[in-house]
Amino acid sequence: MAARKPIESQRDLGILRRLVPFLRAHIGLIFVSALFLPLLAGSQLVQPYLLRLAIDRHIAPAAAGEADALVGFGTLLTYFAILLIAELALRFGQIYLMQLAGQRIMHDLRSAVFEHIQNLSMSFFDRNPVGRTMTRVTSDIETLNDLVSQGVVAMARDIVTLIAIIGVMLWIDWRLTLASLVIVPLLIGILALLRSRLRAVYNRTRTLVARQNAFLQETFSGIEVVQAFVQEDRNRGEFLEVREDILSTELRAVRLSSLLSASVQAATTVSTALVLVYGGFGIIGGAVTVGILVQFLEYLRRFYTPLEDLSDKYDTLQRAAASCTKIFGLMDVRPAVEDPDSPRPLPPFADAIRFDNVAFSYASTSAADAADPESNGPSIFDNLTLSIRQGEKVALVGATGAGKSSIIKLLLRYYDVQEGSITVDGIDIRELAPRPLRRAYGTVPQDVFLFTDTIAANIGLNSSEVSRERIEEAAQRVEADAFIRDLPGGYDARLGERGANLSFGERQLLAFARALAFDPPVLILDEATSSVDSETEARIQRALRRLIADRTAIIVAHRLSTIRDVDRIIVLHHGEVREEGTHKELLASDGIYARLYRLQHAQAVGPA
Amino acid sequence: MQILRAYFYLMARHRWAYALGGGSLLLTNGLALAIPRVLGWAVDALSQGTTRSILISYGATIMILAVVQTLTRVGSRIWILSISRRIDYQLKGMMHDHLMRLAPSFFSAVSTGDLMSRMTNDIMLVRALGGPGVLYFFNAVLLYVMGLGYMLSINWRLALIVFVPLPLMAWFVRGLVQKAKEYATGSRIALADLNTMVQENLNGVQVVKSFALEDAQCRRFEELSEVYVDWNLKEALTRAKMVPLVGLSGGIATLAVLGIGARMVAGGSLTLGDLVAFFSYIGILVFPTVALGWILSLIQRGAAALERLDAVLKAPITISSPQKTESSPPTPAAVRTTDLTVRYDDALARYHAIFGPTDDQEGGRRAALENVDFEADAGGFVALVGKVGSGKSTLLKAVIRLVEVPVGSVFLDGIDVTELDLADLRRQIGYVPQDDFLFSSSLAANIAYGRPGSGAEEIEDAAEIAGLVSDLARMPEGLDTVVGERGLTLSGGQRQRVALARALLPAPAIMVLDNALSNIDSDTERTILDRLHSSRQSCTLIVSSNRISAVRDADRIYVMDMGRVVDVGRHEELIQRPGLYADMHEQQKLSAELERL
């Protein structure tokens, strides 16, 4: 649910206005840097004037044979030198200041986007592939980075320069000015035409390159499959097609951009010819001096470059607008699970956690429903009621899809229920701030995620709450200490991408250590379904027992040994509680659980 | 450098276009540089008094020069830049072609990200080198040389004055360009660090949220961003310094020309028009001077990129068909390994030598195989069990030669697989890898991947055996449903079944399943395996699994640990003997039951 109107067209330059708050923070820098601009423009104007003076007062008379033509010339030269140095210093200062401002602005924007993402709810991450979100934070902002720091500076400078030059030229001789600039409208028209064609071509290139990259990425990730099924040639063929498309588009771009840059060059030279002729007539007629002619030629030289630059910048602005659209589109996404305005303090988990008449379904993630962000998928719970008392160890058991993992996600308030409520010590969790609530649960998910950081950092998560001692202690309690010390570097050994160089069992133990290190009042464990060898199994079980010993534990269980260790078993089926009770009670009630147990018992004693 | 040879070869194929481009560039610059001369003559004529018609003829001359010069300029740009695009196209093809021949071990040693960077960024840098780099470089050289020529023709003393500051400035610029390059590298690394952090943050969102790490992550992000900003500013400062430096040389030249030129005009050795011409030349030479720094950095980066591309081309092809191939048996089915030993370290060492230390840290701890004797009879059903890392996958990959195997270790119906044509070998074997990789296309396309022309019937048949029928019924588009990147929108179990269907569609003689049904409950798994066995009776089935229920009917079960075979036998025998197998059996009884709920 966007708080603003959805961003319509990527062409809409208005989106750039959203950058203004970020600019405001650095207004001082921008202002100072902007001050330099008129000064720079001024120096651009004065130099040709000095040149004219040099010619008219000294050089032309000298050529004509006058005697003291060069008296005072030295002073003129000195002014020239001073002006030059001043201009260079100003240019340097202005470029650097604008870069400084630009980088700071981008830093602020980048941090704001990242922070915003951190505040989004789980449903956002369900729907949006990592790659796409990453592009927002990284390459979209990078594009903006380049454009802002170079584009904006240049644009401002160009506009001021152009206005100044035209102004002065008009003031000196408006007829000569017209002669100089008569070709400009034509040039602008040609530039506009070529640029819009070029833009379309660049867009197409971008799309094709994205396609090419996705293709390569897939090929490399799935190279085993490509080779195992002997499809290398087919792969080559598909790549060839993509390459050919890219080539033909790029050749078109080359043709257009060459025409474009040549037009400006041509315009400059043609104007030179026009000024020469018209100005020359003026000289012959005595109305214009050679000095003025040369001055005008100098101005011309300094005119067309900023003009070409500016037309270039329109493109730049378009690309900036496109990036902004994507970035601010993300910024407009509101988190589905909102923090309460005035959260109540976190209860001590002294009493019970309850689900009362809970109805819940996930927001739909299918492509068909993507257009409507409020549509829901199939119902997970219709009317779920259960409670877990402090200190109790509860196992949730059931087939896939029965709702076990969903219970955990609701407890952690990754999603909010549609009906009913979830309470802790009688307080509805929607009245609590989500983060402290989540910290109260030590969570061990099905797939353990490890960071490319040290083992210690993976256990303690770089938190100031967890000391090195706590980390090692936790590792010892779950029997992870031994294998950690075996690794080169021990606790400071760095893990590969996604914890690539640890075995499954080792990753599980690390996850346990992680939960233990934070010493939470409640433990949530979503047991992995992958079957492992029995030795690893036994280690995990022992570690688990230690983990749940001093706290409330909610375990989504898949192992007999786990179920044996708990106080109560809740059997879920299609989102309902089918049976619950202790091991003895359930056996006596002769239901699903009893059947399970007997089967297992029978298998253990009878012949295989 | 292999890449240079390849690159020059490609460039040579375009030599006529280069010649045309170079020729027009010559012409363009010649004409462009002639214009100030004409201008100078016109100014002289004006100061000495002239007629309108003479003036107009000067104007017209300049116009014509302008128009012709524009045409040749456009031509030169189009020719030269087009070449670079074409070379780009060919180079990408060459790289891809080579990559297709490399063993999978290469792709796990060198991260996909690194490869992608080379195929995109580095190729782009090389293109910039061969296109704009070449263009602007030669343009600059020509401008300087011809400009110098023109100026010398007017007045050699003045010409030298214009040119003297240049070498000095070039030297300073060079130093700055070096510095800027270092900072650019630092900046790139800082950006990579930032990106990695974001990627981890997003991939690990569950951990971040469940441990409420959001604030800490934001702080860390800001730290990394500050580092990046620092590098960028250092680079910006360095580049900003180049501006006054370059401007200074132009300015000194202008001042010198003014001062000394004025004297010369007074002395009569120089005309006013000549002086004006000189100013124009200074103006024309500003751009190449400014561009010099940029061109140099372009060349540097292009050269570095070439090296990185070279590394890929140098990667050795370790798995290939032999020169002389043995003909494969008509319907092979028996697989045997004798004393098979596979080590990953050699391959990794080779890659490290070329690429420097790679991201792959598994090398030291990855399972090798040691002295493995393994046998699967034609039409039989053989299973492998063992812990993660015991070597099961490696053994299965050895059969299909997705890892390098020594000569005389692996045999298909008695013939050494290293003597068989590689494509033939692989076509006989239906392989389902552990990682259930699917392409982003339709289910039908994925299932028919091994045999692209397959008809609907064959596809449906394979889907049925793989147990996909009920899932397909629930999908509105059925077999035409498009699967996302890496098959994301399907459940784990569904992906595995699709991968299975893909492997069995070409009806291969041997099916190799590497933990292929781990995300499917054991009952369904049994059903699928039974159906597989009964529908493809002559097919040899080699299955690796962690589930006893899947392997209990196998003719022979190999128990593996640490790359060795530690036990062999039938299920009934193995559960009697204490050990790995018996333990697993005990453990798994209830899990299976739970799933049945």
Short mmCIF file of N, CA and C in Angstrom, two decimals, chain A residues 59 73 84 88 92 100 103 107 110-111 118 120 130 134 138 142 212-213 218-219 222 224 226-227 231 234-236 239-240 243-244 250 257-258 262 265-266 269 277 280-281 284 397 414 435 438-439 449 451-452 487 496 498 506 531 533-534 537 558 560 573 592 596 599 603-604 608, chain B residues 35 50 55 66 70 73-74 77 85 89 92-93 96-97 100 102 104 116 120 127 195 199-201 203-204 206 209-212 214-215 217 221-222 225-226 228 232-233 240 248 251 262 265 275 361 365 387 397 426 437 439-440 449-450 452 502 546 575 583 587 589-590 593-594 597:
data_model
loop_
_atom_site.label_atom_id
_atom_site.label_comp_id
_atom_site.label_asym_id
_atom_site.label_seq_id
_atom_site.Cartn_x
_atom_site.Cartn_y
_atom_site.Cartn_z
N ILE A 59 48.81 44.75 -31.04
CA ILE A 59 49.37 43.92 -32.11
C ILE A 59 49.03 44.46 -33.51
N PHE A 73 52.03 46.64 -23.10
CA PHE A 73 51.60 45.28 -23.43
C PHE A 73 51.90 44.32 -22.29
N LEU A 84 44.21 33.78 -15.70
CA LEU A 84 44.36 32.36 -16.01
C LEU A 84 44.48 31.55 -14.73
N LEU A 88 41.88 28.71 -13.21
CA LEU A 88 42.24 27.32 -12.93
C LEU A 88 41.95 26.96 -11.49
N PHE A 92 39.27 24.08 -10.28
CA PHE A 92 39.66 22.99 -9.39
C PHE A 92 38.75 22.95 -8.16
N LEU A 100 32.50 16.43 -3.64
CA LEU A 100 32.34 16.22 -2.21
C LEU A 100 30.85 16.17 -1.86
N GLN A 103 29.17 13.00 -3.37
CA GLN A 103 29.45 11.75 -2.66
C GLN A 103 28.68 11.68 -1.35
N HIS A 107 25.88 8.96 -0.28
CA HIS A 107 26.03 8.18 0.95
C HIS A 107 24.74 8.23 1.76
N ARG A 110 22.04 6.19 -0.09
CA ARG A 110 22.34 4.77 0.03
C ARG A 110 21.95 4.23 1.40
N SER A 111 22.37 4.97 2.43
CA SER A 111 22.06 4.54 3.79
C SER A 111 20.57 4.55 4.05
N GLN A 118 15.71 -2.63 5.72
CA GLN A 118 15.77 -3.35 7.00
C GLN A 118 14.42 -3.31 7.70
N LEU A 120 11.49 -3.34 6.28
CA LEU A 120 10.39 -3.99 5.56
C LEU A 120 10.08 -5.35 6.15
N VAL A 130 16.31 -11.61 -4.37
CA VAL A 130 17.46 -10.90 -3.83
C VAL A 130 18.12 -10.03 -4.88
N MET A 134 18.95 -6.05 -4.64
CA MET A 134 20.35 -5.66 -4.65
C MET A 134 20.62 -4.59 -5.68
N THR A 138 22.55 -1.13 -4.99
CA THR A 138 23.89 -1.01 -5.55
C THR A 138 23.88 -0.31 -6.90
N GLU A 142 24.53 3.59 -7.83
CA GLU A 142 25.79 3.88 -8.49
C GLU A 142 25.57 4.73 -9.73
N GLN A 212 21.49 -11.09 -21.94
CA GLN A 212 22.74 -11.81 -22.13
C GLN A 212 23.33 -12.22 -20.79
N ASN A 213 23.31 -11.30 -19.85
CA ASN A 213 23.89 -11.60 -18.56
C ASN A 213 23.13 -12.68 -17.81
N GLU A 218 23.03 -18.16 -15.80
CA GLU A 218 22.41 -19.48 -15.74
C GLU A 218 23.34 -20.54 -16.25
N THR A 219 23.98 -20.24 -17.38
CA THR A 219 24.87 -21.22 -17.97
C THR A 219 25.97 -21.62 -17.00
N GLY A 222 24.65 -23.61 -14.03
CA GLY A 222 24.15 -24.94 -14.35
C GLY A 222 25.05 -25.69 -15.31
N GLU A 224 27.07 -28.04 -15.01
CA GLU A 224 27.04 -29.51 -14.89
C GLU A 224 25.91 -30.08 -15.72
N VAL A 226 24.38 -28.61 -18.25
CA VAL A 226 24.65 -28.38 -19.67
C VAL A 226 25.55 -29.48 -20.22
N GLN A 227 26.60 -29.80 -19.48
CA GLN A 227 27.56 -30.79 -19.96
C GLN A 227 27.03 -32.21 -19.85
N GLN A 231 24.62 -30.44 -24.10
CA GLN A 231 23.92 -29.33 -24.77
C GLN A 231 24.83 -28.13 -24.98
N ARG A 234 24.15 -26.34 -28.29
CA ARG A 234 22.90 -25.58 -28.23
C ARG A 234 23.10 -24.29 -27.46
N ASN A 235 23.83 -24.40 -26.39
CA ASN A 235 24.13 -23.22 -25.57
C ASN A 235 24.89 -22.18 -26.40
N ARG A 236 25.86 -22.68 -27.19
CA ARG A 236 26.64 -21.77 -28.04
C ARG A 236 25.70 -21.07 -29.02
N PHE A 239 23.65 -18.41 -27.34
CA PHE A 239 24.49 -17.25 -27.05
C PHE A 239 24.78 -16.47 -28.32
N LEU A 240 24.97 -17.19 -29.42
CA LEU A 240 25.23 -16.52 -30.69
C LEU A 240 24.09 -15.60 -31.05
N ARG A 243 24.20 -12.54 -28.95
CA ARG A 243 25.32 -11.69 -29.36
C ARG A 243 25.00 -10.93 -30.63
N GLU A 244 24.37 -11.63 -31.56
CA GLU A 244 24.08 -10.96 -32.82
C GLU A 244 23.11 -9.81 -32.63
N GLU A 250 24.17 -2.31 -31.29
CA GLU A 250 25.30 -1.44 -30.99
C GLU A 250 25.84 -0.75 -32.23
N SER A 257 25.56 7.93 -32.75
CA SER A 257 26.38 8.78 -31.89
C SER A 257 27.48 9.47 -32.69
N SER A 258 27.94 8.83 -33.75
CA SER A 258 28.94 9.48 -34.59
C SER A 258 28.35 10.69 -35.29
N ALA A 262 29.53 14.63 -34.69
CA ALA A 262 29.99 15.36 -35.87
C ALA A 262 29.16 16.61 -36.10
N GLN A 265 30.53 19.57 -34.19
CA GLN A 265 31.78 20.03 -34.80
C GLN A 265 31.47 20.86 -36.04
N ALA A 266 30.58 20.29 -36.87
CA ALA A 266 30.23 20.97 -38.11
C ALA A 266 29.65 22.35 -37.81
N THR A 269 32.24 24.96 -36.95
CA THR A 269 33.03 25.46 -38.07
C THR A 269 32.20 26.31 -39.02
N VAL A 277 32.78 35.94 -42.49
CA VAL A 277 32.26 36.71 -43.63
C VAL A 277 31.52 37.96 -43.16
N GLY A 280 33.79 40.19 -41.39
CA GLY A 280 34.72 40.76 -42.35
C GLY A 280 34.11 41.94 -43.09
N PHE A 281 32.84 41.77 -43.47
CA PHE A 281 32.13 42.89 -44.11
C PHE A 281 32.19 44.11 -43.19
N ILE A 284 35.62 45.65 -43.34
CA ILE A 284 35.81 46.39 -44.59
C ILE A 284 35.06 47.72 -44.51
N VAL A 397 4.20 -31.45 15.58
CA VAL A 397 4.42 -32.57 14.68
C VAL A 397 3.34 -32.57 13.62
N TYR A 414 6.58 -12.17 11.92
CA TYR A 414 6.99 -11.86 10.55
C TYR A 414 5.75 -11.47 9.76
N ARG A 435 11.07 -5.89 17.30
CA ARG A 435 12.46 -6.31 17.48
C ARG A 435 12.77 -6.89 18.85
N ARG A 438 11.36 -10.36 18.97
CA ARG A 438 12.10 -11.39 18.25
C ARG A 438 13.37 -11.79 18.99
N ARG A 439 13.97 -10.80 19.64
CA ARG A 439 15.20 -11.11 20.37
C ARG A 439 14.94 -12.06 21.52
N PHE A 449 21.68 -20.22 8.01
CA PHE A 449 22.40 -19.26 7.19
C PHE A 449 23.64 -18.78 7.94
N PHE A 451 27.23 -16.36 7.71
CA PHE A 451 27.82 -15.22 7.02
C PHE A 451 29.27 -15.50 6.66
N THR A 452 29.76 -14.77 5.62
CA THR A 452 31.18 -14.92 5.32
C THR A 452 31.92 -14.06 6.32
N LEU A 487 39.64 -26.28 13.14
CA LEU A 487 39.77 -25.49 11.92
C LEU A 487 40.95 -24.56 12.01
N GLY A 496 33.44 -19.60 4.14
CA GLY A 496 33.23 -19.26 2.74
C GLY A 496 31.82 -18.80 2.50
N ARG A 498 28.17 -18.51 2.15
CA ARG A 498 27.11 -19.34 2.71
C ARG A 498 27.64 -20.50 3.55
N GLU A 506 27.92 -29.73 11.26
CA GLU A 506 28.66 -28.64 11.89
C GLU A 506 27.85 -27.35 11.83
N SER A 531 18.03 -36.05 6.04
CA SER A 531 18.49 -37.13 6.90
C SER A 531 20.01 -37.13 6.92
N ASP A 533 23.74 -38.99 8.80
CA ASP A 533 24.25 -40.23 9.37
C ASP A 533 24.03 -40.20 10.88
N SER A 534 24.04 -41.34 11.48
CA SER A 534 23.62 -41.45 12.88
C SER A 534 24.58 -40.81 13.86
N GLU A 537 23.70 -37.29 13.86
CA GLU A 537 22.39 -37.29 14.48
C GLU A 537 22.51 -37.26 16.00
N HIS A 558 10.98 -33.61 13.67
CA HIS A 558 10.95 -34.68 12.68
C HIS A 558 11.60 -35.95 13.19
N LEU A 560 12.20 -38.93 16.17
CA LEU A 560 11.64 -39.63 17.32
C LEU A 560 12.34 -39.18 18.59
N HIS A 573 -2.64 -31.05 11.74
CA HIS A 573 -3.03 -31.63 10.46
C HIS A 573 -3.90 -30.61 9.74
N ILE A 592 -3.44 -40.81 16.10
CA ILE A 592 -2.34 -40.77 15.13
C ILE A 592 -1.02 -41.05 15.80
N LEU A 596 1.77 -44.11 15.27
CA LEU A 596 3.16 -43.84 14.95
C LEU A 596 4.09 -44.58 15.89
N LEU A 599 4.14 -48.34 15.51
CA LEU A 599 4.84 -48.72 14.28
C LEU A 599 6.34 -48.72 14.51
N GLN A 603 8.86 -51.92 14.47
CA GLN A 603 10.02 -52.00 13.58
C GLN A 603 11.30 -52.29 14.34
N ALA A 604 11.36 -51.72 15.52
CA ALA A 604 12.60 -51.87 16.28
C ALA A 604 12.83 -53.31 16.72
N ALA A 608 13.68 -56.96 9.99
CA ALA A 608 13.52 -55.87 9.01
C ALA A 608 12.73 -56.34 7.81
N ILE B 35 41.87 24.60 -41.45
CA ILE B 35 40.93 25.72 -41.26
C ILE B 35 41.55 26.93 -40.55
N THR B 50 40.81 44.41 -48.01
CA THR B 50 40.49 43.44 -49.05
C THR B 50 39.07 43.68 -49.55
N LEU B 55 36.81 37.95 -49.48
CA LEU B 55 36.38 37.52 -48.16
C LEU B 55 35.40 36.35 -48.26
N ALA B 66 34.77 22.47 -43.76
CA ALA B 66 33.96 22.00 -42.63
C ALA B 66 33.09 20.82 -43.02
N THR B 70 33.52 17.00 -41.76
CA THR B 70 32.46 16.34 -41.00
C THR B 70 32.20 14.94 -41.55
N ARG B 73 34.98 12.65 -40.72
CA ARG B 73 35.01 12.38 -39.28
C ARG B 73 33.97 11.32 -38.93
N VAL B 74 32.76 11.51 -39.45
CA VAL B 74 31.72 10.53 -39.17
C VAL B 74 32.16 9.16 -39.65
N ARG B 77 34.87 7.56 -37.41
CA ARG B 77 34.30 7.09 -36.15
C ARG B 77 33.50 5.80 -36.37
N ARG B 85 33.12 -3.05 -31.83
CA ARG B 85 31.91 -3.81 -31.49
C ARG B 85 31.97 -5.21 -32.05
N TYR B 89 32.00 -8.82 -30.07
CA TYR B 89 31.09 -9.92 -30.42
C TYR B 89 31.87 -11.21 -30.59
N LYS B 92 33.60 -12.40 -27.17
CA LYS B 92 32.66 -13.04 -26.26
C LYS B 92 32.40 -14.48 -26.68
N GLY B 93 32.26 -14.66 -28.00
CA GLY B 93 32.02 -16.00 -28.51
C GLY B 93 33.19 -16.93 -28.20
N HIS B 96 33.24 -17.77 -24.41
CA HIS B 96 32.15 -18.69 -24.07
C HIS B 96 32.46 -20.08 -24.58
N ASP B 97 32.95 -20.14 -25.80
CA ASP B 97 33.28 -21.42 -26.40
C ASP B 97 34.28 -22.18 -25.53
N MET B 100 32.80 -23.48 -22.26
CA MET B 100 31.95 -24.67 -22.39
C MET B 100 32.74 -25.95 -22.30
N LEU B 102 35.42 -26.39 -20.35
CA LEU B 102 36.12 -26.57 -19.08
C LEU B 102 35.34 -27.48 -18.14
N PRO B 104 33.61 -28.94 -14.73
CA PRO B 104 32.84 -28.28 -13.68
C PRO B 104 33.69 -27.83 -12.49
N MET B 116 31.32 -13.70 -14.35
CA MET B 116 30.41 -12.73 -14.94
C MET B 116 31.11 -11.40 -15.11
N THR B 120 31.58 -9.54 -18.64
CA THR B 120 30.88 -8.27 -18.90
C THR B 120 31.82 -7.09 -18.75
N ARG B 127 36.89 -3.59 -25.01
CA ARG B 127 36.23 -2.93 -26.13
C ARG B 127 36.54 -1.44 -26.15
N ASN B 195 28.73 -4.37 -1.65
CA ASN B 195 27.77 -5.23 -2.32
C ASN B 195 27.64 -6.58 -1.64
N GLN B 199 24.29 -8.26 -0.11
CA GLN B 199 23.81 -9.56 -0.57
C GLN B 199 23.60 -10.51 0.61
N GLU B 200 24.56 -10.51 1.52
CA GLU B 200 24.43 -11.37 2.68
C GLU B 200 23.25 -10.96 3.54
N ASN B 201 23.12 -9.65 3.69
CA ASN B 201 22.01 -9.15 4.49
C ASN B 201 20.68 -9.62 3.93
N ASN B 203 20.20 -12.24 1.75
CA ASN B 203 20.08 -13.70 1.79
C ASN B 203 19.82 -14.20 3.20
N GLY B 204 20.37 -13.50 4.16
CA GLY B 204 20.25 -13.94 5.55
C GLY B 204 19.16 -13.19 6.29
N GLN B 206 16.33 -13.90 7.32
CA GLN B 206 15.73 -14.60 8.45
C GLN B 206 16.56 -14.41 9.72
N LYS B 209 16.35 -10.74 10.93
CA LYS B 209 15.10 -10.40 11.61
C LYS B 209 14.95 -11.17 12.92
N SER B 210 15.27 -12.47 12.90
CA SER B 210 14.98 -13.22 14.13
C SER B 210 15.89 -12.80 15.27
N PHE B 211 17.10 -12.30 14.94
CA PHE B 211 17.95 -11.83 16.01
C PHE B 211 17.93 -10.31 16.12
N ALA B 212 17.00 -9.69 15.40
CA ALA B 212 16.84 -8.22 15.47
C ALA B 212 18.15 -7.50 15.24
N GLU B 214 18.86 -5.54 12.75
CA GLU B 214 18.71 -4.48 11.76
C GLU B 214 19.58 -3.26 12.04
N ASP B 215 19.56 -2.80 13.28
CA ASP B 215 20.33 -1.59 13.59
C ASP B 215 21.82 -1.82 13.40
N GLN B 217 23.22 -3.88 11.45
CA GLN B 217 23.51 -3.99 10.03
C GLN B 217 23.54 -2.60 9.39
N PHE B 221 26.67 -1.03 7.44
CA PHE B 221 26.51 -0.55 6.07
C PHE B 221 27.06 0.85 5.94
N GLU B 222 26.71 1.69 6.90
CA GLU B 222 27.20 3.07 6.83
C GLU B 222 28.71 3.13 6.91
N SER B 225 30.00 2.18 3.58
CA SER B 225 29.71 3.24 2.62
C SER B 225 30.69 4.40 2.80
N GLU B 226 31.04 4.71 4.04
CA GLU B 226 32.00 5.79 4.29
C GLU B 226 33.35 5.45 3.68
N TYR B 228 33.91 3.63 1.14
CA TYR B 228 33.76 3.78 -0.30
C TYR B 228 33.82 5.25 -0.70
N ASN B 232 36.44 7.26 -3.20
CA ASN B 232 35.94 8.04 -4.33
C ASN B 232 36.46 9.47 -4.27
N LEU B 233 36.47 10.03 -3.08
CA LEU B 233 36.93 11.41 -2.95
C LEU B 233 38.41 11.54 -3.26
N ALA B 240 40.66 15.98 -10.14
CA ALA B 240 40.43 17.43 -10.14
C ALA B 240 41.76 18.16 -10.32
N LEU B 248 46.89 24.82 -17.33
CA LEU B 248 48.09 25.64 -17.18
C LEU B 248 48.96 25.57 -18.43
N GLY B 251 47.42 27.53 -21.01
CA GLY B 251 47.51 28.94 -20.69
C GLY B 251 48.91 29.49 -20.92
N ALA B 262 53.56 38.86 -30.32
CA ALA B 262 53.36 40.30 -30.50
C ALA B 262 54.65 40.97 -30.93
N VAL B 265 55.40 40.18 -34.48
CA VAL B 265 54.54 40.96 -35.40
C VAL B 265 55.10 42.37 -35.51
N LEU B 275 49.31 34.95 -36.21
CA LEU B 275 49.09 34.89 -34.77
C LEU B 275 47.71 34.34 -34.45
N GLN B 361 37.09 -22.46 -0.95
CA GLN B 361 37.89 -22.89 0.18
C GLN B 361 37.63 -24.34 0.53
N ARG B 365 39.22 -29.58 2.27
CA ARG B 365 38.40 -30.53 3.01
C ARG B 365 37.46 -31.32 2.11
N LYS B 387 27.85 -40.53 4.86
CA LYS B 387 27.68 -39.16 5.36
C LYS B 387 27.91 -38.15 4.25
N LYS B 397 29.89 -38.64 -10.20
CA LYS B 397 30.39 -37.74 -11.25
C LYS B 397 31.50 -38.40 -12.04
N ARG B 426 28.18 -39.44 -22.30
CA ARG B 426 27.21 -38.69 -21.49
C ARG B 426 25.79 -38.91 -21.95
N PHE B 437 19.17 -28.14 -10.17
CA PHE B 437 19.20 -26.95 -11.01
C PHE B 437 18.24 -27.07 -12.19
N PHE B 439 16.51 -24.62 -15.55
CA PHE B 439 16.66 -23.38 -16.30
C PHE B 439 15.37 -22.57 -16.20
N SER B 440 15.52 -21.26 -16.41
CA SER B 440 14.31 -20.45 -16.39
C SER B 440 13.65 -20.54 -17.75
N TYR B 449 15.11 -31.03 -21.99
CA TYR B 449 16.40 -30.38 -22.19
C TYR B 449 17.41 -31.28 -22.90
N GLY B 450 17.42 -32.55 -22.52
CA GLY B 450 18.42 -33.44 -23.11
C GLY B 450 18.12 -33.82 -24.54
N PRO B 452 15.98 -31.84 -27.26
CA PRO B 452 15.12 -30.68 -27.53
C PRO B 452 13.93 -30.92 -28.45
N ARG B 502 13.73 -34.98 -16.47
CA ARG B 502 14.68 -34.52 -17.49
C ARG B 502 15.69 -35.62 -17.80
N ASN B 546 20.56 -40.85 1.37
CA ASN B 546 20.75 -40.98 2.80
C ASN B 546 19.61 -41.76 3.43
N ILE B 575 22.22 -54.65 7.80
CA ILE B 575 21.65 -54.23 9.09
C ILE B 575 22.05 -55.15 10.22
N ASP B 583 23.15 -48.06 11.94
CA ASP B 583 22.78 -46.86 12.69
C ASP B 583 21.75 -46.04 11.94
N GLN B 587 17.79 -45.03 12.96
CA GLN B 587 17.45 -43.62 13.06
C GLN B 587 16.24 -43.23 12.23
N LYS B 589 13.62 -44.75 11.04
CA LYS B 589 12.30 -45.39 11.03
C LYS B 589 11.16 -44.43 11.29
N LEU B 590 11.32 -43.62 12.31
CA LEU B 590 10.19 -42.75 12.64
C LEU B 590 10.01 -41.59 11.67
N GLU B 593 7.67 -42.43 9.13
CA GLU B 593 6.30 -42.48 9.60
C GLU B 593 5.69 -41.11 9.78
N LEU B 594 6.45 -40.22 10.33
CA LEU B 594 5.97 -38.86 10.55
C LEU B 594 5.50 -38.23 9.27
N LEU B 597 1.98 -38.84 8.06
CA LEU B 597 0.86 -38.09 8.64
C LEU B 597 0.29 -37.10 7.64
#
